[in-house]
Short mmCIF file of C-alpha atoms and ligand atoms in Angstrom, two decimals:
data_model
loop_
_atom_site.label_atom_id
_atom_site.label_comp_id
_atom_site.label_asym_id
_atom_site.label_seq_id
_atom_site.Cartn_x
_atom_site.Cartn_y
_atom_site.Cartn_z
CA MET A 1 -6.51 25.04 -0.59
CA ILE A 2 -7.60 23.62 -3.94
CA ILE A 3 -8.81 25.21 -7.12
CA VAL A 4 -11.18 23.18 -9.27
CA VAL A 5 -10.83 24.18 -12.89
CA LYS A 6 -13.74 23.87 -15.32
CA ASN A 7 -13.76 20.93 -17.74
CA GLY A 8 -12.19 21.74 -21.09
CA THR A 9 -9.89 24.52 -19.82
CA SER A 10 -6.80 24.79 -22.02
CA ALA A 11 -3.35 23.82 -20.73
CA LYS A 12 -2.24 27.39 -21.48
CA GLU A 13 -4.91 28.87 -19.19
CA ILE A 14 -4.05 26.38 -16.43
CA GLU A 15 -0.42 27.44 -16.76
CA ARG A 16 -1.48 31.10 -16.54
CA ILE A 17 -3.49 30.45 -13.34
CA ASN A 18 -0.43 28.71 -11.89
CA GLN A 19 1.73 31.74 -12.77
CA GLU A 20 -0.75 34.16 -11.16
CA LEU A 21 -0.58 32.19 -7.93
CA SER A 22 3.18 31.88 -7.89
CA ARG A 23 4.61 33.14 -4.59
CA PRO A 24 7.59 32.27 -2.42
CA ASN A 25 6.65 29.58 0.17
CA LEU A 26 3.73 28.37 -1.92
CA LYS A 27 3.71 25.32 -4.14
CA THR A 28 1.09 24.68 -6.77
CA GLU A 29 0.43 21.16 -7.94
CA THR A 30 -1.82 20.37 -10.87
CA SER A 31 -3.48 16.99 -11.01
CA GLN A 32 -5.58 15.64 -13.80
CA GLY A 33 -8.41 13.58 -12.31
CA LYS A 34 -10.82 11.48 -14.35
CA HIS A 35 -13.34 14.33 -14.53
CA LYS A 36 -11.62 17.51 -13.34
CA VAL A 37 -8.34 19.36 -13.29
CA ILE A 38 -7.41 20.37 -9.76
CA ILE A 39 -4.72 22.83 -8.73
CA GLY A 40 -3.60 22.24 -5.17
CA LEU A 41 -1.95 25.05 -3.23
CA VAL A 42 0.30 23.93 -0.43
CA GLY A 43 2.39 26.04 1.89
CA ASP A 44 1.77 29.53 3.12
CA THR A 45 -1.86 30.07 2.11
CA LYS A 46 -2.86 32.42 4.93
CA ASP A 47 -2.81 35.54 2.75
CA LEU A 48 -4.81 33.94 -0.02
CA ASN A 49 -8.43 34.90 -0.33
CA PRO A 50 -10.64 32.26 -2.00
CA GLU A 51 -12.99 34.92 -3.41
CA GLN A 52 -10.09 36.78 -4.96
CA ILE A 53 -8.69 33.59 -6.49
CA GLN A 54 -12.08 32.94 -8.02
CA THR A 55 -11.64 36.13 -10.07
CA ILE A 56 -8.25 35.13 -11.54
CA SER A 57 -9.92 33.29 -14.41
CA PRO A 58 -13.44 32.55 -15.63
CA CYS A 59 -12.25 28.94 -15.85
CA VAL A 60 -12.06 28.62 -12.05
CA GLU A 61 -15.06 26.58 -10.91
CA THR A 62 -14.55 26.57 -7.13
CA VAL A 63 -11.93 27.32 -4.52
CA LEU A 64 -11.94 25.19 -1.38
CA GLU A 65 -9.91 25.43 1.78
CA ILE A 66 -8.51 22.22 3.30
CA LYS A 67 -8.67 22.55 7.07
CA LYS A 68 -6.98 19.21 7.87
CA PRO A 69 -3.24 19.13 8.63
CA PHE A 70 -2.71 16.54 5.89
CA LYS A 71 -3.32 18.32 2.59
CA ARG A 72 -2.13 16.23 -0.36
CA ALA A 73 -3.31 13.04 1.37
CA SER A 74 -6.79 14.42 1.97
CA LEU A 75 -9.80 13.41 -0.08
CA GLU A 76 -10.58 17.12 -0.60
CA PHE A 77 -7.23 17.60 -2.36
CA ARG A 78 -8.53 15.38 -5.17
CA HIS A 79 -12.01 16.88 -4.89
CA GLY A 80 -13.46 13.55 -3.76
CA GLU A 81 -11.83 11.43 -6.47
CA TYR A 82 -10.04 8.32 -5.19
CA SER A 83 -6.57 7.84 -6.62
CA GLU A 84 -5.24 4.71 -8.23
CA VAL A 85 -1.69 3.52 -7.74
CA VAL A 86 -0.82 1.65 -10.91
CA VAL A 87 2.16 -0.68 -10.59
CA PRO A 88 3.76 -2.01 -13.77
CA THR A 89 4.81 -5.66 -13.29
CA PRO A 90 6.13 -8.22 -15.80
CA ASN A 91 2.62 -9.74 -15.78
CA GLY A 92 1.05 -6.36 -16.64
CA ASP A 93 -0.14 -3.25 -14.83
CA ILE A 94 -1.83 -3.83 -11.46
CA ALA A 95 -3.93 -1.01 -10.04
CA PHE A 96 -4.58 -0.44 -6.34
CA GLY A 97 -7.59 1.70 -5.52
CA LYS A 98 -11.20 1.91 -4.45
CA ASN A 99 -12.45 1.41 -7.98
CA ALA A 100 -9.89 -1.23 -8.99
CA PRO A 101 -10.13 -5.00 -8.56
CA LEU A 102 -8.94 -6.44 -5.25
CA VAL A 103 -5.18 -7.03 -5.16
CA ASN A 104 -3.86 -10.20 -3.52
CA VAL A 105 -0.34 -9.88 -2.04
CA ALA A 106 1.38 -12.81 -0.37
CA GLY A 107 4.74 -14.20 0.63
CA PRO A 108 6.97 -15.31 3.46
CA CYS A 109 8.01 -12.89 6.19
CA SER A 110 11.68 -13.45 5.24
CA VAL A 111 13.31 -14.53 2.02
CA GLU A 112 15.22 -17.58 3.25
CA SER A 113 16.91 -19.01 0.14
CA GLU A 114 16.67 -18.79 -3.62
CA SER A 115 14.85 -22.10 -4.06
CA MET A 116 12.47 -21.30 -1.18
CA ILE A 117 11.42 -17.94 -2.62
CA VAL A 118 11.21 -19.09 -6.25
CA ASN A 119 9.16 -22.21 -5.41
CA THR A 120 6.90 -20.26 -3.08
CA ALA A 121 6.40 -17.59 -5.73
CA PHE A 122 5.22 -20.19 -8.26
CA GLN A 123 2.80 -21.64 -5.71
CA LEU A 124 1.43 -18.22 -4.75
CA LYS A 125 0.97 -17.24 -8.36
CA ALA A 126 -0.90 -20.47 -9.04
CA ALA A 127 -3.13 -19.84 -6.03
CA GLY A 128 -3.98 -16.32 -7.24
CA ALA A 129 -1.46 -13.78 -5.90
CA GLN A 130 -0.36 -10.80 -8.01
CA PHE A 131 2.53 -9.70 -5.80
CA LEU A 132 5.24 -11.57 -3.96
CA ARG A 133 6.13 -9.92 -0.68
CA GLY A 134 9.19 -11.04 1.23
CA GLY A 135 11.67 -9.37 3.55
CA ALA A 136 15.35 -9.06 2.64
CA PHE A 137 16.11 -6.61 5.47
CA LYS A 138 14.12 -7.57 8.58
CA PRO A 139 13.27 -5.31 11.53
CA ARG A 140 13.62 -7.68 14.50
CA THR A 141 13.02 -6.91 18.16
CA SER A 142 16.13 -8.88 19.13
CA PRO A 143 19.54 -8.16 17.62
CA TYR A 144 20.23 -11.91 17.94
CA ALA A 145 17.25 -12.91 15.77
CA PHE A 146 17.58 -13.56 12.03
CA GLN A 147 18.09 -10.18 10.35
CA GLY A 148 17.42 -11.19 6.73
CA HIS A 149 19.73 -12.20 3.88
CA ALA A 150 19.98 -8.55 2.71
CA GLU A 151 21.48 -8.02 -0.80
CA LEU A 152 21.54 -11.75 -1.47
CA ALA A 153 17.81 -11.94 -0.80
CA LEU A 154 17.25 -9.01 -3.20
CA GLN A 155 18.92 -11.06 -5.95
CA TRP A 156 16.69 -14.05 -5.12
CA LEU A 157 13.61 -11.83 -5.26
CA ALA A 158 14.75 -10.55 -8.67
CA THR A 159 15.01 -14.17 -9.84
CA ALA A 160 11.52 -14.97 -8.52
CA ARG A 161 10.17 -11.88 -10.31
CA GLN A 162 11.83 -12.82 -13.56
CA LYS A 163 10.63 -16.46 -13.38
CA THR A 164 7.03 -15.83 -12.32
CA GLY A 165 6.33 -12.29 -13.51
CA LEU A 166 4.96 -11.42 -10.05
CA GLY A 167 5.50 -7.89 -8.79
CA ILE A 168 7.85 -7.63 -5.79
CA ILE A 169 7.21 -5.82 -2.51
CA THR A 170 10.02 -5.63 0.01
CA GLU A 171 10.89 -3.46 2.99
CA VAL A 172 13.47 -0.69 3.29
CA MET A 173 14.80 -0.01 6.80
CA ASP A 174 17.86 2.09 6.00
CA ALA A 175 18.06 4.81 3.34
CA ALA A 176 21.52 3.48 2.44
CA ASP A 177 19.85 0.37 0.96
CA LEU A 178 17.11 2.25 -0.88
CA ASP A 179 18.66 2.29 -4.36
CA ALA A 180 19.42 -1.44 -4.29
CA ILE A 181 15.89 -2.18 -3.04
CA ALA A 182 14.22 0.11 -5.59
CA ASP A 183 16.15 -1.67 -8.37
CA VAL A 184 14.36 -4.92 -7.54
CA ALA A 185 11.09 -3.90 -5.88
CA ASP A 186 7.97 -2.83 -7.76
CA VAL A 187 6.67 -1.39 -4.47
CA VAL A 188 8.91 -0.32 -1.59
CA GLN A 189 7.55 -1.08 1.88
CA VAL A 190 8.08 1.17 4.88
CA GLY A 191 7.39 -0.95 7.96
CA ALA A 192 5.41 -0.12 11.06
CA ARG A 193 8.56 0.66 13.07
CA ASN A 194 9.70 3.26 10.55
CA MET A 195 6.36 4.95 9.96
CA GLN A 196 7.65 8.09 11.65
CA ASN A 197 11.24 7.91 10.42
CA PHE A 198 10.80 11.24 8.69
CA SER A 199 14.18 11.29 6.95
CA LEU A 200 13.42 7.85 5.44
CA LEU A 201 9.96 9.07 4.38
CA LYS A 202 11.54 12.03 2.56
CA LYS A 203 13.93 9.65 0.79
CA VAL A 204 11.19 7.25 -0.39
CA GLY A 205 9.25 10.35 -1.43
CA ALA A 206 12.05 11.19 -3.84
CA ILE A 207 12.06 7.86 -5.70
CA LYS A 208 9.85 6.83 -8.60
CA LYS A 209 8.62 3.52 -7.15
CA PRO A 210 5.28 3.32 -5.28
CA VAL A 211 5.49 3.12 -1.49
CA LEU A 212 3.54 0.85 0.85
CA LEU A 213 3.30 2.68 4.18
CA LYS A 214 2.43 0.44 7.11
CA ARG A 215 0.69 1.97 10.11
CA GLY A 216 2.89 2.31 13.17
CA MET A 217 1.79 -0.02 15.94
CA SER A 218 0.88 2.92 18.19
CA ALA A 219 0.09 5.49 15.54
CA SER A 220 -3.17 7.38 15.35
CA ILE A 221 -4.84 7.59 11.95
CA GLN A 222 -3.87 11.25 11.72
CA GLU A 223 -0.20 10.52 12.47
CA TRP A 224 -0.27 7.83 9.78
CA LEU A 225 -1.75 10.22 7.23
CA MET A 226 0.82 12.87 8.18
CA SER A 227 3.52 10.30 7.39
CA ALA A 228 1.90 9.67 4.01
CA GLU A 229 1.92 13.46 3.57
CA TYR A 230 5.73 13.47 3.95
CA ILE A 231 6.05 11.06 1.01
CA LEU A 232 3.55 12.97 -1.12
CA ALA A 233 5.16 16.32 -0.25
CA ALA A 234 8.54 14.97 -1.36
CA GLY A 235 7.09 14.34 -4.81
CA ASN A 236 5.98 10.71 -4.84
CA PRO A 237 2.20 10.53 -5.48
CA ASN A 238 2.02 6.72 -5.28
CA VAL A 239 1.36 5.76 -1.68
CA ILE A 240 -0.66 2.77 -0.44
CA LEU A 241 -1.68 2.67 3.24
CA CYS A 242 -1.40 -0.67 5.06
CA GLU A 243 -3.17 -1.41 8.35
CA ARG A 244 -1.32 -4.15 10.24
CA GLY A 245 -2.88 -4.02 13.69
CA ILE A 246 -2.25 -1.70 16.61
CA ARG A 247 -1.19 -2.24 20.20
CA THR A 248 -3.99 -2.45 22.73
CA PHE A 249 -4.13 -3.83 26.27
CA ASP A 250 -4.63 -7.48 25.23
CA GLN A 251 -1.62 -9.19 23.71
CA GLN A 252 -2.33 -12.57 25.25
CA TYR A 253 -4.52 -14.00 22.50
CA THR A 254 -3.71 -11.81 19.50
CA ARG A 255 -0.43 -10.11 18.59
CA ASN A 256 -2.18 -6.82 17.83
CA THR A 257 -5.72 -5.52 17.47
CA PHE A 258 -6.84 -5.47 13.84
CA ASP A 259 -8.36 -2.06 13.24
CA ILE A 260 -10.74 -2.83 10.39
CA SER A 261 -12.59 0.38 11.17
CA VAL A 262 -9.77 2.26 9.41
CA ILE A 263 -11.33 1.28 6.08
CA PRO A 264 -14.48 3.42 6.29
CA VAL A 265 -12.58 6.10 8.23
CA LEU A 266 -9.82 6.39 5.61
CA ARG A 267 -12.43 6.48 2.85
CA GLU A 268 -13.77 9.70 4.38
CA LEU A 269 -10.35 11.22 4.94
CA THR A 270 -8.10 10.24 2.05
CA HIS A 271 -7.99 9.33 -1.62
CA LEU A 272 -5.11 6.87 -1.10
CA PRO A 273 -5.57 3.11 -1.68
CA ILE A 274 -5.84 0.78 1.31
CA MET A 275 -4.24 -2.58 2.11
CA LEU A 276 -4.95 -4.76 5.14
CA ASP A 277 -2.50 -7.21 6.70
CA PRO A 278 -4.33 -9.73 8.90
CA SER A 279 -1.14 -11.77 9.46
CA HIS A 280 0.80 -9.23 11.54
CA ALA A 281 -2.46 -8.00 13.04
CA THR A 282 -3.47 -11.32 14.59
CA GLY A 283 -0.11 -13.12 14.84
CA LYS A 284 -1.87 -16.49 14.55
CA SER A 285 -2.50 -18.36 11.33
CA GLN A 286 -5.92 -19.67 12.43
CA TYR A 287 -7.24 -16.09 12.70
CA VAL A 288 -5.96 -14.88 9.34
CA ALA A 289 -8.80 -16.19 7.11
CA PRO A 290 -11.75 -14.72 9.06
CA MET A 291 -9.97 -11.37 9.31
CA ALA A 292 -9.02 -11.34 5.62
CA LEU A 293 -12.65 -12.00 4.67
CA SER A 294 -13.86 -9.30 7.08
CA ALA A 295 -11.44 -6.83 5.52
CA ILE A 296 -12.89 -7.55 2.07
CA ALA A 297 -16.41 -7.19 3.44
CA ALA A 298 -15.43 -3.80 4.88
CA GLY A 299 -14.07 -2.69 1.50
CA THR A 300 -10.28 -3.03 1.54
CA ASP A 301 -8.52 -2.54 -1.81
CA SER A 302 -5.90 -5.22 -1.19
CA LEU A 303 -4.65 -7.80 1.29
CA MET A 304 -1.21 -8.89 2.40
CA ILE A 305 -1.01 -12.46 3.67
CA GLU A 306 2.10 -14.18 5.04
CA VAL A 307 2.64 -17.61 3.47
CA HIS A 308 5.52 -20.00 4.14
CA PRO A 309 6.19 -23.43 2.63
CA ASN A 310 6.84 -24.82 6.13
CA PRO A 311 5.61 -22.40 8.81
CA ALA A 312 6.98 -24.51 11.68
CA LYS A 313 10.51 -23.96 10.33
CA ALA A 314 10.13 -20.29 9.31
CA LEU A 315 12.99 -18.00 10.34
CA SER A 316 10.47 -15.31 11.28
CA ASP A 317 6.71 -15.06 11.87
CA GLY A 318 6.00 -18.78 11.41
CA PRO A 319 2.99 -18.85 13.81
CA GLN A 320 1.06 -16.36 11.66
CA SER A 321 2.01 -17.86 8.29
CA LEU A 322 -0.34 -19.92 6.13
CA THR A 323 0.86 -22.85 4.04
CA PRO A 324 0.49 -22.41 0.26
CA GLU A 325 -2.49 -24.83 0.37
CA GLN A 326 -4.19 -22.76 3.08
CA PHE A 327 -3.53 -19.65 1.01
CA TYR A 328 -5.08 -21.31 -2.03
CA LEU A 329 -8.23 -22.18 -0.03
CA LEU A 330 -8.39 -18.70 1.47
CA THR A 331 -8.06 -17.12 -1.96
CA GLU A 332 -11.01 -19.19 -3.19
CA GLU A 333 -13.06 -17.88 -0.22
CA MET A 334 -11.84 -14.34 -0.83
CA LYS A 335 -13.18 -14.48 -4.39
CA VAL A 336 -16.61 -15.45 -3.05
CA MET A 337 -16.55 -12.63 -0.50
CA ALA A 338 -15.38 -10.14 -3.13
CA MET A 339 -18.25 -11.17 -5.37
CA ALA A 340 -20.72 -10.86 -2.49
CA VAL A 341 -19.73 -7.24 -1.87
CA GLY A 342 -19.42 -6.35 -5.56
CA ARG A 343 -15.65 -5.98 -5.64
CA PRO A 344 -14.13 -7.12 -8.92
CA TRP A 345 -11.33 -9.68 -8.81
CA GLN A 346 -8.10 -9.33 -10.82
CA SER A 347 -8.63 -11.23 -14.05
CA SER A 348 -4.98 -12.33 -13.98
CA SER A 349 -5.67 -14.42 -10.89
CA GLN A 350 -8.77 -16.33 -11.92
CA GLY A 351 -8.23 -19.79 -10.49
CA ILE A 352 -6.69 -22.26 -12.85
CA PHE A 353 -7.44 -25.17 -10.53
CA CYS A 354 -10.79 -26.83 -9.97
CA ASN A 355 -10.09 -27.98 -6.40
CA LEU A 356 -7.47 -28.35 -3.69
CA SER A 357 -6.08 -31.67 -4.87
CA HIS A 358 -5.60 -30.27 -8.37
CA TYR A 359 -3.71 -27.34 -6.78
CA GLN A 360 -1.70 -29.73 -4.56
CA GLN A 361 -0.56 -31.73 -7.58
CA PHE A 362 0.74 -28.53 -9.11
CA ALA A 363 2.33 -27.35 -5.85
CA ALA A 364 4.17 -30.68 -5.51
CA ILE A 365 5.69 -30.17 -8.96
CA ALA A 366 6.58 -26.51 -8.41
C1 PEP B 401 6.50 -7.26 7.79
O1 PEP B 401 5.68 -6.81 6.97
O2 PEP B 401 7.11 -8.35 7.64
C2 PEP B 401 6.67 -6.52 9.05
C3 PEP B 401 7.79 -6.57 9.74
O3 PEP B 401 5.55 -5.87 9.36
P1 PEP B 401 5.29 -4.64 10.35
O4 PEP B 401 6.22 -3.56 9.90
O5 PEP B 401 3.85 -4.36 10.11
O6 PEP B 401 5.56 -5.16 11.74
MN1 MN B 402 6.43 -10.74 9.17
#
């Protein structure tokens, strides 16, 4: 249930309304939107009568019941106002959200060495990325496959952040590593395989850093939003949802099926920002560009693209990784698509190169 409070209501009156509603098993949560103040009521609301609540104060504008099982994640909870997740980075604040410029996230699947991640970070920044994403702890199907350089890779990511100013996104698999990861990461990623690891969701809900929640490979949209609800309910309001493809019957030609339809669906259901990951969705580098452009056309707020300096030698996910040059060219196309659909582009990533060979000269130096 939410209470929409009239514009201009004093903080004292809002506090009084909160007090009036105070009951065991009921949490009130006040959020200041751009235009309205909204008090959300979560928990045992069955004895609450919307008409009675309306009489608590003349400052109450409307009282609405949220029928969906996800409450805080629902669009109704913010009375139709889309939220922005603002991430402070050394290069400045970057906002994710429906009304914010498109955010370009890129990086190798795994952080393989210090020089590899630092050089790649410079190349990605030059091509127009705002965030460097790379795995230090890798969820691998085989226990014999490369598992990531763990704490060492976190240090290398910190160096790349310090040298380039790019924000860092990296995955947490085990709550025991969360503090070390949150020390380095600007956004903490929960991967597809952990989307329903509820104890991990509660833990990332208790930290201050924003969380990137990838959709489980077999998760329904409702299950995904219920997982986001765990993080929000634990006190962390900064959640970004990332579609990375789902399992369907055909895995011969694509790794997963890219569910671009989540974009308009999520827009109806939730206020949370949306990211799309065409790399894990398709599993093949030649399909990444068309899918990235389609995601922009459908209105995604951000993209995550895997980029490796030498995909043939990558320790994980080489077949789906672009080279830095391919990423540069894709970014140029993404700007055109963003313009075509009226989505602003981050001013920090306006191209500084006039063409590919100009970019290549830089990349050779970096
Ligand atoms: C990743 O982002 O590198 C990853 C392992 O993705 P997912 O959790 O979507 O499989
Ligand atoms: Mn990967």
